[in-house]
PDB file of C-alpha atoms and ligand atoms in Angstrom:
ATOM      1  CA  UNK A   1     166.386 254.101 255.387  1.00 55.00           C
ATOM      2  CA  UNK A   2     164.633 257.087 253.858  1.00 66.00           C
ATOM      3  CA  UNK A   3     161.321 258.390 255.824  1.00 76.00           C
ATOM      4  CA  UNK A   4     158.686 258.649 253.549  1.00 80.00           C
ATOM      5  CA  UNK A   5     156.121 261.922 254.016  1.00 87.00           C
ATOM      6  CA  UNK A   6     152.452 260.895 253.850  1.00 87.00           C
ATOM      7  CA  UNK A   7     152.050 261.299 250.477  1.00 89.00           C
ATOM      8  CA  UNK A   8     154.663 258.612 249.504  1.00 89.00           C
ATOM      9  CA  UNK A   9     153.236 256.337 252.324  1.00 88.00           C
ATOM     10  CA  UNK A  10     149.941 256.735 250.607  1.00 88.00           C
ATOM     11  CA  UNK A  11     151.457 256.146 247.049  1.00 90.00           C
ATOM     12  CA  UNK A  12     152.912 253.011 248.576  1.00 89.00           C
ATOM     13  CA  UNK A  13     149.245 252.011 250.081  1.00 90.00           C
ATOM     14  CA  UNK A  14     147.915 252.203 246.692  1.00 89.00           C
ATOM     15  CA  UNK A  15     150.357 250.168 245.028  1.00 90.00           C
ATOM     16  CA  UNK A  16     150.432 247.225 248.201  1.00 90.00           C
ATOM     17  CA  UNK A  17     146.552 247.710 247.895  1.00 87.00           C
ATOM     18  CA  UNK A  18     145.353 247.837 244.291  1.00 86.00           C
ATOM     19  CA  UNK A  19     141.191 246.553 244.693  1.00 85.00           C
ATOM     20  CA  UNK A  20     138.915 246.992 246.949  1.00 85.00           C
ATOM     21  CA  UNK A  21     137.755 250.159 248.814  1.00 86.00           C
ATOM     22  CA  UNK A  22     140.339 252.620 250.996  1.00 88.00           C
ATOM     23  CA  UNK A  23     139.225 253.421 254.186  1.00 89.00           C
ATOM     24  CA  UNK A  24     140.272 257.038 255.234  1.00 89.00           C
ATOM     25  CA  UNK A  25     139.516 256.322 258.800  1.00 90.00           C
ATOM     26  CA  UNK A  26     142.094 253.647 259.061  1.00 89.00           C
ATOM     27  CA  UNK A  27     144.737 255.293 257.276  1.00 89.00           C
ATOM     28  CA  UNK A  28     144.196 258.312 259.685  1.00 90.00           C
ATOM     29  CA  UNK A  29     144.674 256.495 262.391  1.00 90.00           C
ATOM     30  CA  UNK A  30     148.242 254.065 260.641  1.00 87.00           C
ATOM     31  CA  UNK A  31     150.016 257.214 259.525  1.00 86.00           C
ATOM     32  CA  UNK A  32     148.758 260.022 262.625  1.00 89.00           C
ATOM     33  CA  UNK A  33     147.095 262.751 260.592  1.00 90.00           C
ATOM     34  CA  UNK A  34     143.479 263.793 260.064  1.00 91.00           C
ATOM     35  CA  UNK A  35     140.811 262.191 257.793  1.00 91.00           C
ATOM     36  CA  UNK A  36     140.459 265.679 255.904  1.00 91.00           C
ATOM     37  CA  UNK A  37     144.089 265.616 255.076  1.00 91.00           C
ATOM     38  CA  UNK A  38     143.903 261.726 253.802  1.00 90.00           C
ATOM     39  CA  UNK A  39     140.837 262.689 251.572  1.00 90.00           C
ATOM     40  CA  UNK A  40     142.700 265.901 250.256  1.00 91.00           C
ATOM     41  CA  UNK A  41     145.802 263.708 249.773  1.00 90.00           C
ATOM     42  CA  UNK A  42     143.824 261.153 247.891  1.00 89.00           C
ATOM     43  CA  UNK A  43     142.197 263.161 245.915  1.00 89.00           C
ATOM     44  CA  UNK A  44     145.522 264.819 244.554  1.00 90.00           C
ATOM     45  CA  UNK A  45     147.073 261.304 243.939  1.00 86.00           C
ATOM     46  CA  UNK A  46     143.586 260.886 241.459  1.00 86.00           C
ATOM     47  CA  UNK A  47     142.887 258.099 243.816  1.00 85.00           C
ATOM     48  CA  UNK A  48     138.836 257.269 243.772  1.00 85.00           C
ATOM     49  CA  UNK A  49     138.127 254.397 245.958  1.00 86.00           C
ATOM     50  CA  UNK A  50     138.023 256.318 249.200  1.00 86.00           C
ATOM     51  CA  UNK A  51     134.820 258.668 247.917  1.00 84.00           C
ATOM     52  CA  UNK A  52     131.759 257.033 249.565  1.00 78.00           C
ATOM     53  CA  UNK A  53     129.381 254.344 247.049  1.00 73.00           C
ATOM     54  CA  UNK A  54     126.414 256.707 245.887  1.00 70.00           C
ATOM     55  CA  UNK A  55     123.702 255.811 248.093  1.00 70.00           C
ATOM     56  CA  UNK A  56     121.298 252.902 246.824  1.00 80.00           C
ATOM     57  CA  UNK A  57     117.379 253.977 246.686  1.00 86.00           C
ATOM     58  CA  UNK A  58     114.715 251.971 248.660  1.00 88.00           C
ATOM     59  CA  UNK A  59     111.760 251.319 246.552  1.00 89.00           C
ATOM     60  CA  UNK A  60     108.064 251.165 247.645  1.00 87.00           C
ATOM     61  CA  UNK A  61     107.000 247.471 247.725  1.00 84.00           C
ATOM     62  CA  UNK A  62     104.301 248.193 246.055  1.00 82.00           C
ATOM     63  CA  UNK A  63     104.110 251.015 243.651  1.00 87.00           C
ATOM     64  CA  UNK A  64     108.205 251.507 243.558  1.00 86.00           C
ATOM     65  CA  UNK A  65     107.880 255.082 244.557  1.00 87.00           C
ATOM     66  CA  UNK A  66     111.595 255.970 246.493  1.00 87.00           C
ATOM     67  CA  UNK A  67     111.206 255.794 250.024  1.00 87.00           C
ATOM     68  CA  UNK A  68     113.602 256.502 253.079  1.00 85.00           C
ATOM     69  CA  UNK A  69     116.144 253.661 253.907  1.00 83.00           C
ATOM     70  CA  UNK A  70     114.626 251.611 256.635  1.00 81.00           C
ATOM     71  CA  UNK A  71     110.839 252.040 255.160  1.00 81.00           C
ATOM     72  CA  UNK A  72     109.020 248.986 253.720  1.00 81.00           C
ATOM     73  CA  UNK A  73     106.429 250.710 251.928  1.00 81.00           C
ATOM     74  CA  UNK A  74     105.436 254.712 251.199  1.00 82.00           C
ATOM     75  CA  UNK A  75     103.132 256.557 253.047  1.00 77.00           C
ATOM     76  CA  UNK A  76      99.801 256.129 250.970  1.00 77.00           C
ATOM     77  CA  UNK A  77     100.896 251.936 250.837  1.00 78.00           C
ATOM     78  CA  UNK A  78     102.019 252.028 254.981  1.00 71.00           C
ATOM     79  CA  UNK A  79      98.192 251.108 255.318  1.00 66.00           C
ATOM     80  CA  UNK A  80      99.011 247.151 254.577  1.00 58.00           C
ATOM     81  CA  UNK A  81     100.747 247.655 258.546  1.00 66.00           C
ATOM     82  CA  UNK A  82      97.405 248.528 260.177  1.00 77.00           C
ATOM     83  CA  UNK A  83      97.501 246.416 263.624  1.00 85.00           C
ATOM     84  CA  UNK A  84      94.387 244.283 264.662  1.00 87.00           C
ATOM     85  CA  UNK A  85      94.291 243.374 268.438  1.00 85.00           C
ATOM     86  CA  UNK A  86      94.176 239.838 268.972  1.00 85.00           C
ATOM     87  CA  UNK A  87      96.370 239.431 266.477  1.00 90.00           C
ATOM     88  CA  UNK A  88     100.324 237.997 266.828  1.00 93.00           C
ATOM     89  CA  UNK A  89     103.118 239.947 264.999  1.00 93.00           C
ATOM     90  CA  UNK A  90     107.001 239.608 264.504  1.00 93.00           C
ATOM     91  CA  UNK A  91     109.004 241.337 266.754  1.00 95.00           C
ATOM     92  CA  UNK A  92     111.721 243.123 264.928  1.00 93.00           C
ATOM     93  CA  UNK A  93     114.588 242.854 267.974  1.00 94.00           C
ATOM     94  CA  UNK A  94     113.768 239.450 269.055  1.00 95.00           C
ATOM     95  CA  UNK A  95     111.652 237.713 266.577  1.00 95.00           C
ATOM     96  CA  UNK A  96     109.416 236.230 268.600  1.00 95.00           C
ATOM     97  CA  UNK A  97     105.697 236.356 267.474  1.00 95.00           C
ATOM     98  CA  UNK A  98     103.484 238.457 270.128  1.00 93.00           C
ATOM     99  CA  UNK A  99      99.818 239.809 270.433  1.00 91.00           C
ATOM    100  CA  UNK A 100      99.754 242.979 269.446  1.00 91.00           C
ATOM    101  CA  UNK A 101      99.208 244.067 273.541  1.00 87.00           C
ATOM    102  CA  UNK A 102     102.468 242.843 274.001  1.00 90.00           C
ATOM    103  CA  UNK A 103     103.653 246.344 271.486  1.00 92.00           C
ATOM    104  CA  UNK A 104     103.738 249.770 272.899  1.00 90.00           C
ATOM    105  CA  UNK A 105     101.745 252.689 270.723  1.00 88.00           C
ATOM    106  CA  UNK A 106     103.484 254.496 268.898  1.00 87.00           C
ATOM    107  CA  UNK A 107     102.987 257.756 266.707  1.00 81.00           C
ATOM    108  CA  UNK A 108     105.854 258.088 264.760  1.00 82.00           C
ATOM    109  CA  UNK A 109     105.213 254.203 263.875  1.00 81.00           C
ATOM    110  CA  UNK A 110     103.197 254.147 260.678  1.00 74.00           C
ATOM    111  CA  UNK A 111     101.225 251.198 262.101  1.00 80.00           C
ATOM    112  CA  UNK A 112     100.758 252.739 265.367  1.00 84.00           C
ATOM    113  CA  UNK A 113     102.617 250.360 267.449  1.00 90.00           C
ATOM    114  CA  UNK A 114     106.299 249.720 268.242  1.00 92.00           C
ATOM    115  CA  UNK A 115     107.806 247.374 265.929  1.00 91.00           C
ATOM    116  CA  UNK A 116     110.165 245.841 268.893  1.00 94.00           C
ATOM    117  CA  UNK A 117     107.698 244.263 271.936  1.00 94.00           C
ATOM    118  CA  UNK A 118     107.048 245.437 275.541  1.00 91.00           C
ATOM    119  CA  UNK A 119     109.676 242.706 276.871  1.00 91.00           C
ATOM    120  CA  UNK A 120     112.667 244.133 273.933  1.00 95.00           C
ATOM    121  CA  UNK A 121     111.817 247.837 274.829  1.00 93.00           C
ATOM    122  CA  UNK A 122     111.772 247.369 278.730  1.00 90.00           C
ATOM    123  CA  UNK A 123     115.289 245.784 278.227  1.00 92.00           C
ATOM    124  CA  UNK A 124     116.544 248.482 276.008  1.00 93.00           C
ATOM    125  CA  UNK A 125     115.096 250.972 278.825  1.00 89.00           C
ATOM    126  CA  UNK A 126     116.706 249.632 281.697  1.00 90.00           C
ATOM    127  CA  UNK A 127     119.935 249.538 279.722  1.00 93.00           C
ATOM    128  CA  UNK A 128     119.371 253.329 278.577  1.00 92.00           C
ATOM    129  CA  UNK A 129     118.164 254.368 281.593  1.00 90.00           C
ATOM    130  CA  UNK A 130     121.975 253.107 283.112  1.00 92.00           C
ATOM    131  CA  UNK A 131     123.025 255.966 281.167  1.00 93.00           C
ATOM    132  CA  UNK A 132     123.792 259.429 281.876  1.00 93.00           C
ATOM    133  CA  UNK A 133     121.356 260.831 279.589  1.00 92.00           C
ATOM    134  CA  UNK A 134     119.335 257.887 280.418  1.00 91.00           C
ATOM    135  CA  UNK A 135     119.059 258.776 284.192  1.00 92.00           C
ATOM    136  CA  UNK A 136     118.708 262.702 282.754  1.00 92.00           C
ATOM    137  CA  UNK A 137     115.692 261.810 280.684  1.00 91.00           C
ATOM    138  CA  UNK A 138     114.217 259.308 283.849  1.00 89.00           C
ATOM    139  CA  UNK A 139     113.876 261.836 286.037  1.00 90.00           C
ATOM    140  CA  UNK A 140     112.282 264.754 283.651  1.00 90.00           C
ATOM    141  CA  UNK A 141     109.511 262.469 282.467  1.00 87.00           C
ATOM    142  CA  UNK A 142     108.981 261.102 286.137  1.00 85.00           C
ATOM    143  CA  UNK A 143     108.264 265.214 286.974  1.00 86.00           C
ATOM    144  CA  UNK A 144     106.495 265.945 284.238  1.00 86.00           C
ATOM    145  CA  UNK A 145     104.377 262.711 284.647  1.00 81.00           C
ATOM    146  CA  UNK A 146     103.493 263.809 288.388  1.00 80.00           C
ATOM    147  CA  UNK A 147     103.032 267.264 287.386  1.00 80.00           C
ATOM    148  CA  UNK A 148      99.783 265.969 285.023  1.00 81.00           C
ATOM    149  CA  UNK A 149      98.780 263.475 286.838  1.00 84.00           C
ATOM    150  CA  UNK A 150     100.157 263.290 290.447  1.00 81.00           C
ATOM    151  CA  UNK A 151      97.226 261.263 291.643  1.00 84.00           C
ATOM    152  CA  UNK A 152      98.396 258.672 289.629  1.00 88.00           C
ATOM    153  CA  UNK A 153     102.147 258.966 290.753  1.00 86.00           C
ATOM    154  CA  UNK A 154     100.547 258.294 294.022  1.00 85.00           C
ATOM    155  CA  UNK A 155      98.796 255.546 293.693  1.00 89.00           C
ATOM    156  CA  UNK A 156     101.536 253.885 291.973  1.00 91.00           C
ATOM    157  CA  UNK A 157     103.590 254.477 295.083  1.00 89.00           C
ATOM    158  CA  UNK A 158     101.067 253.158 297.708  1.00 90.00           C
ATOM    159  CA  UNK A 159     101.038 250.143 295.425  1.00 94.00           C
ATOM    160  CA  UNK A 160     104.470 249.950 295.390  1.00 94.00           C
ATOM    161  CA  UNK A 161     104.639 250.483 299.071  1.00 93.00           C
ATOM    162  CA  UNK A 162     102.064 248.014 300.197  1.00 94.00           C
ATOM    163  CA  UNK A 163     103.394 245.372 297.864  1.00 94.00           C
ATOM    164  CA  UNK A 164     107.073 246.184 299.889  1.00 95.00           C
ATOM    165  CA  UNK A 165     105.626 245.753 303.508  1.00 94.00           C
ATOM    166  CA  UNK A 166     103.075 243.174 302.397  1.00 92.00           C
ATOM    167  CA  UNK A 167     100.203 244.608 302.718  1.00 91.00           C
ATOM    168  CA  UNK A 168      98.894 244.268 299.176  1.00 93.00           C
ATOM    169  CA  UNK A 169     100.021 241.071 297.407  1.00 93.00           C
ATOM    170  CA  UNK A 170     100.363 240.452 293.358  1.00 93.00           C
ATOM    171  CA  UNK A 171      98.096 237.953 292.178  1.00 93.00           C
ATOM    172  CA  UNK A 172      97.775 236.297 289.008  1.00 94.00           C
ATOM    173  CA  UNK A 173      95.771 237.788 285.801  1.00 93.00           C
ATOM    174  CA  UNK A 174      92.226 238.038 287.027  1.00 92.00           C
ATOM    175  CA  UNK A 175      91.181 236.990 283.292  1.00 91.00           C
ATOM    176  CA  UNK A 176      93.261 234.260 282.326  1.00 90.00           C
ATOM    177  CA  UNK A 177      95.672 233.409 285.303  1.00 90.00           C
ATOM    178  CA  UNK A 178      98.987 234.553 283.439  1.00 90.00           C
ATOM    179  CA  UNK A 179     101.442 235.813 286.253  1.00 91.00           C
ATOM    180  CA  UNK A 180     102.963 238.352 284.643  1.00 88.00           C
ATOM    181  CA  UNK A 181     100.515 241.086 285.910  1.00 92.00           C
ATOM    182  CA  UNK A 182     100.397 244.875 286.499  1.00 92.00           C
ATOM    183  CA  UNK A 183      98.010 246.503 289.282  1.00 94.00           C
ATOM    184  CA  UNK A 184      95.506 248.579 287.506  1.00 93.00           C
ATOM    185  CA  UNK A 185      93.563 251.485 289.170  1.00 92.00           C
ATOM    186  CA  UNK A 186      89.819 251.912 287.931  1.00 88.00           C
ATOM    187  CA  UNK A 187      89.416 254.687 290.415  1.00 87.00           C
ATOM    188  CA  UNK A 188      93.055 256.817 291.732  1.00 87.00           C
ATOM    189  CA  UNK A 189      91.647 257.465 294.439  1.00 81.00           C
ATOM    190  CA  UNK A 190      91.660 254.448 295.947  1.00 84.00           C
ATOM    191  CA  UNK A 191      95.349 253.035 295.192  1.00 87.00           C
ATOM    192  CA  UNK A 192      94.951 250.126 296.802  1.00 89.00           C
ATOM    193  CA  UNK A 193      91.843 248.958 295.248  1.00 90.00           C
ATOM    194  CA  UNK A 194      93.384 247.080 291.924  1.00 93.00           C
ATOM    195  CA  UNK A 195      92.493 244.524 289.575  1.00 93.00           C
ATOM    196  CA  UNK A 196      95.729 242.277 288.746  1.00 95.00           C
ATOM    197  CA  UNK A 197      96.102 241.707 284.815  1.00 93.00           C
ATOM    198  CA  UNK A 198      98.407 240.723 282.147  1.00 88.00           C
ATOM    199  CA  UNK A 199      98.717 243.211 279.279  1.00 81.00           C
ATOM    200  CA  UNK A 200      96.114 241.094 277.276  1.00 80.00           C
ATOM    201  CA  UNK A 201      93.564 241.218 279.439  1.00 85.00           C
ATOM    202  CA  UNK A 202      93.946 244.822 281.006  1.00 84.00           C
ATOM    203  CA  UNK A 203      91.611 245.840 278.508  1.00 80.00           C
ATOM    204  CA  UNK A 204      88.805 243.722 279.340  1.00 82.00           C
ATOM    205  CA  UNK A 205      88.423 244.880 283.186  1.00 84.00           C
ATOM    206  CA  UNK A 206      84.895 245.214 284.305  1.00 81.00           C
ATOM    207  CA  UNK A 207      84.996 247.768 286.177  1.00 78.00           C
ATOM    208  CA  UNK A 208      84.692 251.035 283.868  1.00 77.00           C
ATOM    209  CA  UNK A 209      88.311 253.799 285.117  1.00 78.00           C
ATOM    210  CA  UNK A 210      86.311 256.767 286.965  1.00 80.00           C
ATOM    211  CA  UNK A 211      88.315 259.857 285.791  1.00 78.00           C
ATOM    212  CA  UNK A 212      89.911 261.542 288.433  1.00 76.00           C
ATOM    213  CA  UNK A 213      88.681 264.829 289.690  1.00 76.00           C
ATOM    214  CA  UNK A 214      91.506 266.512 291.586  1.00 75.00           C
ATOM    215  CA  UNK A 215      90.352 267.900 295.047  1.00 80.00           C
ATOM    216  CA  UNK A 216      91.473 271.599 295.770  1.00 84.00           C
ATOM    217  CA  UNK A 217      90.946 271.317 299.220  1.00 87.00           C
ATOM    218  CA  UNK A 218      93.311 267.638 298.970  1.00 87.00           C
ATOM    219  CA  UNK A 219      95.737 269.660 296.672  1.00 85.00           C
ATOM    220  CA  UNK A 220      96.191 272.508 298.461  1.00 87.00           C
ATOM    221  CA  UNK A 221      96.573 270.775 301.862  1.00 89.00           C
ATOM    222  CA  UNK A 222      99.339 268.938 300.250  1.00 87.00           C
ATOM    223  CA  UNK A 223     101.072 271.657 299.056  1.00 86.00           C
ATOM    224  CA  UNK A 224     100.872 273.177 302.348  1.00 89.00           C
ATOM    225  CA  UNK A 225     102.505 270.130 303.950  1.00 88.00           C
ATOM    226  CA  UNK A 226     104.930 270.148 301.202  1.00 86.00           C
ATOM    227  CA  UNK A 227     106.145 273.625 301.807  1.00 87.00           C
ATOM    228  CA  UNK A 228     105.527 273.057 305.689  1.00 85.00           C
ATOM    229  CA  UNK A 229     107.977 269.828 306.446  1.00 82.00           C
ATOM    230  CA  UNK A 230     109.301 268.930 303.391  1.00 81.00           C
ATOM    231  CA  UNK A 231     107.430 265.556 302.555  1.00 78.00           C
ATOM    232  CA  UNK A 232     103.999 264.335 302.664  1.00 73.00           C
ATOM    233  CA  UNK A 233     104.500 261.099 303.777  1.00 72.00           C
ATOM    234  CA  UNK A 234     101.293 259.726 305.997  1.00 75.00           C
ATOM    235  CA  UNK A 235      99.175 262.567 304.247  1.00 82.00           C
ATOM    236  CA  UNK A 236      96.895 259.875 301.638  1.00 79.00           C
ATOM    237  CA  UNK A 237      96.394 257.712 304.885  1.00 82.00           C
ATOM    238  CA  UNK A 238      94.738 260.802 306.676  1.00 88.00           C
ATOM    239  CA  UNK A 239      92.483 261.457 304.125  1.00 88.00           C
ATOM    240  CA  UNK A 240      91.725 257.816 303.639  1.00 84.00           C
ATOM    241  CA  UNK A 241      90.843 258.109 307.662  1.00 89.00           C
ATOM    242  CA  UNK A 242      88.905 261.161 306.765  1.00 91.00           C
ATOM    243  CA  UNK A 243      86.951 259.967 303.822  1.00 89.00           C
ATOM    244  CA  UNK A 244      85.972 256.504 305.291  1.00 87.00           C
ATOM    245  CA  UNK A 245      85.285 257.859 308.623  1.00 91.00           C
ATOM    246  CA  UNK A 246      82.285 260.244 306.831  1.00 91.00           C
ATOM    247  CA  UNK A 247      81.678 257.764 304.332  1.00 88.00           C
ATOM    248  CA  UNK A 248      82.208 259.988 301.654  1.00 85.00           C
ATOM    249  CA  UNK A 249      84.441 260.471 298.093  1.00 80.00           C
ATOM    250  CA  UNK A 250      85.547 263.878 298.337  1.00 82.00           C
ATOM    251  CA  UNK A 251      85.947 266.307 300.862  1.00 87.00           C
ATOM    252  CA  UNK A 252      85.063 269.374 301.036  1.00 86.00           C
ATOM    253  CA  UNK A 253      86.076 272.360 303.001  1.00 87.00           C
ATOM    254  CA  UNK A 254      83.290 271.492 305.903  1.00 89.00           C
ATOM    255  CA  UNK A 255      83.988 268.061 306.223  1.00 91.00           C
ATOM    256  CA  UNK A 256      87.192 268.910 306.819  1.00 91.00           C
ATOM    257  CA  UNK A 257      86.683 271.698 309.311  1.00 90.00           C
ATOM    258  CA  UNK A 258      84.619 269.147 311.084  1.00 92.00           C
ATOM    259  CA  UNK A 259      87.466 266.599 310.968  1.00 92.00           C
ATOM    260  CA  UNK A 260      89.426 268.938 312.946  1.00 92.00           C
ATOM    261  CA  UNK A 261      86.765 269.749 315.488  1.00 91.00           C
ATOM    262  CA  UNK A 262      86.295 265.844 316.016  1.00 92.00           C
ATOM    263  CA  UNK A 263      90.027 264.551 315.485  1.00 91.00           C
ATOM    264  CA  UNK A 264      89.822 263.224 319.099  1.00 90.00           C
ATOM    265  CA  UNK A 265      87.091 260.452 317.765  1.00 90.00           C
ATOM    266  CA  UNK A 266      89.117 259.424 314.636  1.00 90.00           C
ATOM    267  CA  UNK A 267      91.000 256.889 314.826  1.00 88.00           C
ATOM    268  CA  UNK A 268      94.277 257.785 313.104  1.00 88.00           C
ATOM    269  CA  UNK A 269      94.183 261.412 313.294  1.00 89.00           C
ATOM    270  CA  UNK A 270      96.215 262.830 315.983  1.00 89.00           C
ATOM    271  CA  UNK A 271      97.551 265.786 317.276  1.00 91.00           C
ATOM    272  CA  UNK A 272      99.959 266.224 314.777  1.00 90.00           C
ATOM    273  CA  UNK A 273      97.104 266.374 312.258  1.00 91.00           C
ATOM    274  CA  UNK A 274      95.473 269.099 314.395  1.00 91.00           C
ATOM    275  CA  UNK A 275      97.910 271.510 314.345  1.00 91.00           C
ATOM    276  CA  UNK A 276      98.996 271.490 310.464  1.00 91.00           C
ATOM    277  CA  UNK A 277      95.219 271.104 309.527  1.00 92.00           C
ATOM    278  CA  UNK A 278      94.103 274.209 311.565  1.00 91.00           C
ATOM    279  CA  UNK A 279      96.829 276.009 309.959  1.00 90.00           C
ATOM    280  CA  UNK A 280      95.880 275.215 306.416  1.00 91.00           C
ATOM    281  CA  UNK A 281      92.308 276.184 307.033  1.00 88.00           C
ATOM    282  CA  UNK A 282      93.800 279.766 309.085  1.00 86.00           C
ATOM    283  CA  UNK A 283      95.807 280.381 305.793  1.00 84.00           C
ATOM    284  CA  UNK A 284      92.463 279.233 303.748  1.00 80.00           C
ATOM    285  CA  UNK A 285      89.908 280.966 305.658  1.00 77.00           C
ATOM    286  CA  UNK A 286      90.582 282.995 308.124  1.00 72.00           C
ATOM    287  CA  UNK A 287      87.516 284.217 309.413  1.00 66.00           C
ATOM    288  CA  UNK A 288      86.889 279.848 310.384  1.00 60.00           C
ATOM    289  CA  UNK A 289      90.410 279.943 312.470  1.00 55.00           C
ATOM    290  CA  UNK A 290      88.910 281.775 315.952  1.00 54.00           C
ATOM    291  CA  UNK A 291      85.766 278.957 315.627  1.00 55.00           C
ATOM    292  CA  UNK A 292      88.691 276.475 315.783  1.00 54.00           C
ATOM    293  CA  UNK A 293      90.470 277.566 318.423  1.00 50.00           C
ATOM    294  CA  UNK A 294      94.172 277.125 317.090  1.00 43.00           C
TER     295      UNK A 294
HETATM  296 ZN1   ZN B   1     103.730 252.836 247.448  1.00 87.14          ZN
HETATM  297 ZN1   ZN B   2     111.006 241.309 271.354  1.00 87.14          ZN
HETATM  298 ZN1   ZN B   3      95.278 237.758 281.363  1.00 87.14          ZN
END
């Protein structure tokens, strides 16, 4: 038996396969060499039906203007999307009709939400997050979210925490009783003070979100822990102690000083807190550290 070259295979494909379209892909793969070389072969032979259908145009449903492939309507029509809350919509992965709570915002979305809901897109994230890049991507948004807003990161961790060792426990929608609740903060600095609600009612909570006011004397104390031992586990409890102990919201550079001096009559601070707070304040002020007596 004679071995055909490519070329005469190819001749022979035509002639076993006279309709329908020739996919270069396949026959790439059936006779070992590259696409380019199919195409080029093809094309010699005067062969057609491998060159790709021209592309068919999506119309505008309204005014039949050409839009991009997946787009309903064109940018001045996209308006007829606009989202009201309150109101149920079709999720595009799963189909199920859902308040419009139950979609993430969006900006590249025309209508401003996600067209899949918060139940499809938490799926798809865990799934993507299983992923190399997924992991990648988890852990740079994670550091850039604690980098704007670490008081928040925190919180979200003493929640998680307490909810782990039991001493906070998830409760039902304070609204409307639904179970499916997340803990949300009016006030960061207080992580354990949250209202339980379900993504409906979230946005009805009473009490008004106090916008957080980061604490330079809290901040810096951190970082000087951070740098110090590593970690700053225990840290949020001792300013808890320090902040109920005075009664107060903030504190500021005397209150703490005076924390030091009285550490023996707190309960909760201990030596430990001594030693790394009179070394902040040396580094801070100096001229405070002799008054301290190290
Ligand atoms: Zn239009
Ligand atoms: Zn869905
Ligand atoms: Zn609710």
């Amino acid at each position: 038996m004679v071995e055909l070259n490519t070329r005469q295979q190819l001749e022979k494909y035509i002639v076993d396969n006279p309709t329908g379209r020739i996919n270069t892909a396949e026959l790439s793969r059936i006779f070992g060499v590259s696409r380019q070389r199919i195409c080029n072969l093809l094309d010699s032979i005067g062969e057609e039906r491998h060159h790709r259908a021209p592309p068919t145009n999506n119309h505008c449903k309204s005014c039949g203007k050409i839009i991009s492939k997946k787009a309903i309507f064109c940018r001045t029509h996209a308006k007829i999307l606009e989202r009201h809350p309150g109101q149920y919509y079709q999720c595009r992965a799963c189909k199920a009709y859902k308040l419009l709570e139950h979609f993430a915002k969006s900006n590249i979305s025309f209508s401003g939400y996600e067209t899949r809901c918060l139940d499809c897109r938490a799926e798809w994230q865990r799934n993507y997050y299983r992923t190399e890049k997924g992991k990648e991507s988890h852990i740079k948004t994670t550091r850039a979210l604690s980098q704007k807003h670490p008081e928040r990161q925190r919180a979200y961790y003493q929640v998680y925490k307490a909810l782990k060792n039991g001493t906070l426990i998830k409760d039902v929608c304070f609204q409307c009783g639904d179970s499916n609740t997340q803990a949300v903060h009016s006030d960061y600095r207080h992580p354990l003070n949250v209202t339980w609600a379900c993504l409906t009612c979230r946005n009805n909570i009473p009490t008004a979100k106090i916008e957080y006011t980061s604490s330079p004397l809290e901040d810096g104390f951190r970082d000087f822990i951070k740098t110090k031992i590593g970690k700053t586990n225990g840290l949020g409890r001792w300013f808890e102690i320090i902040k109920q102990h005075y009664q107060i919201s903030f504190i500021t550079n005397q209150i703490f000083i005076t924390s030091i001096e009285e550490y023996n009559n707190i309960n909760g601070l201990g030596q430990q807190y001594k030693n790394l707070a009179s070394q902040y304040m040396g580094e801070l002020l100096p001229e405070i550290t002799p008054k301290l007596g190290g």
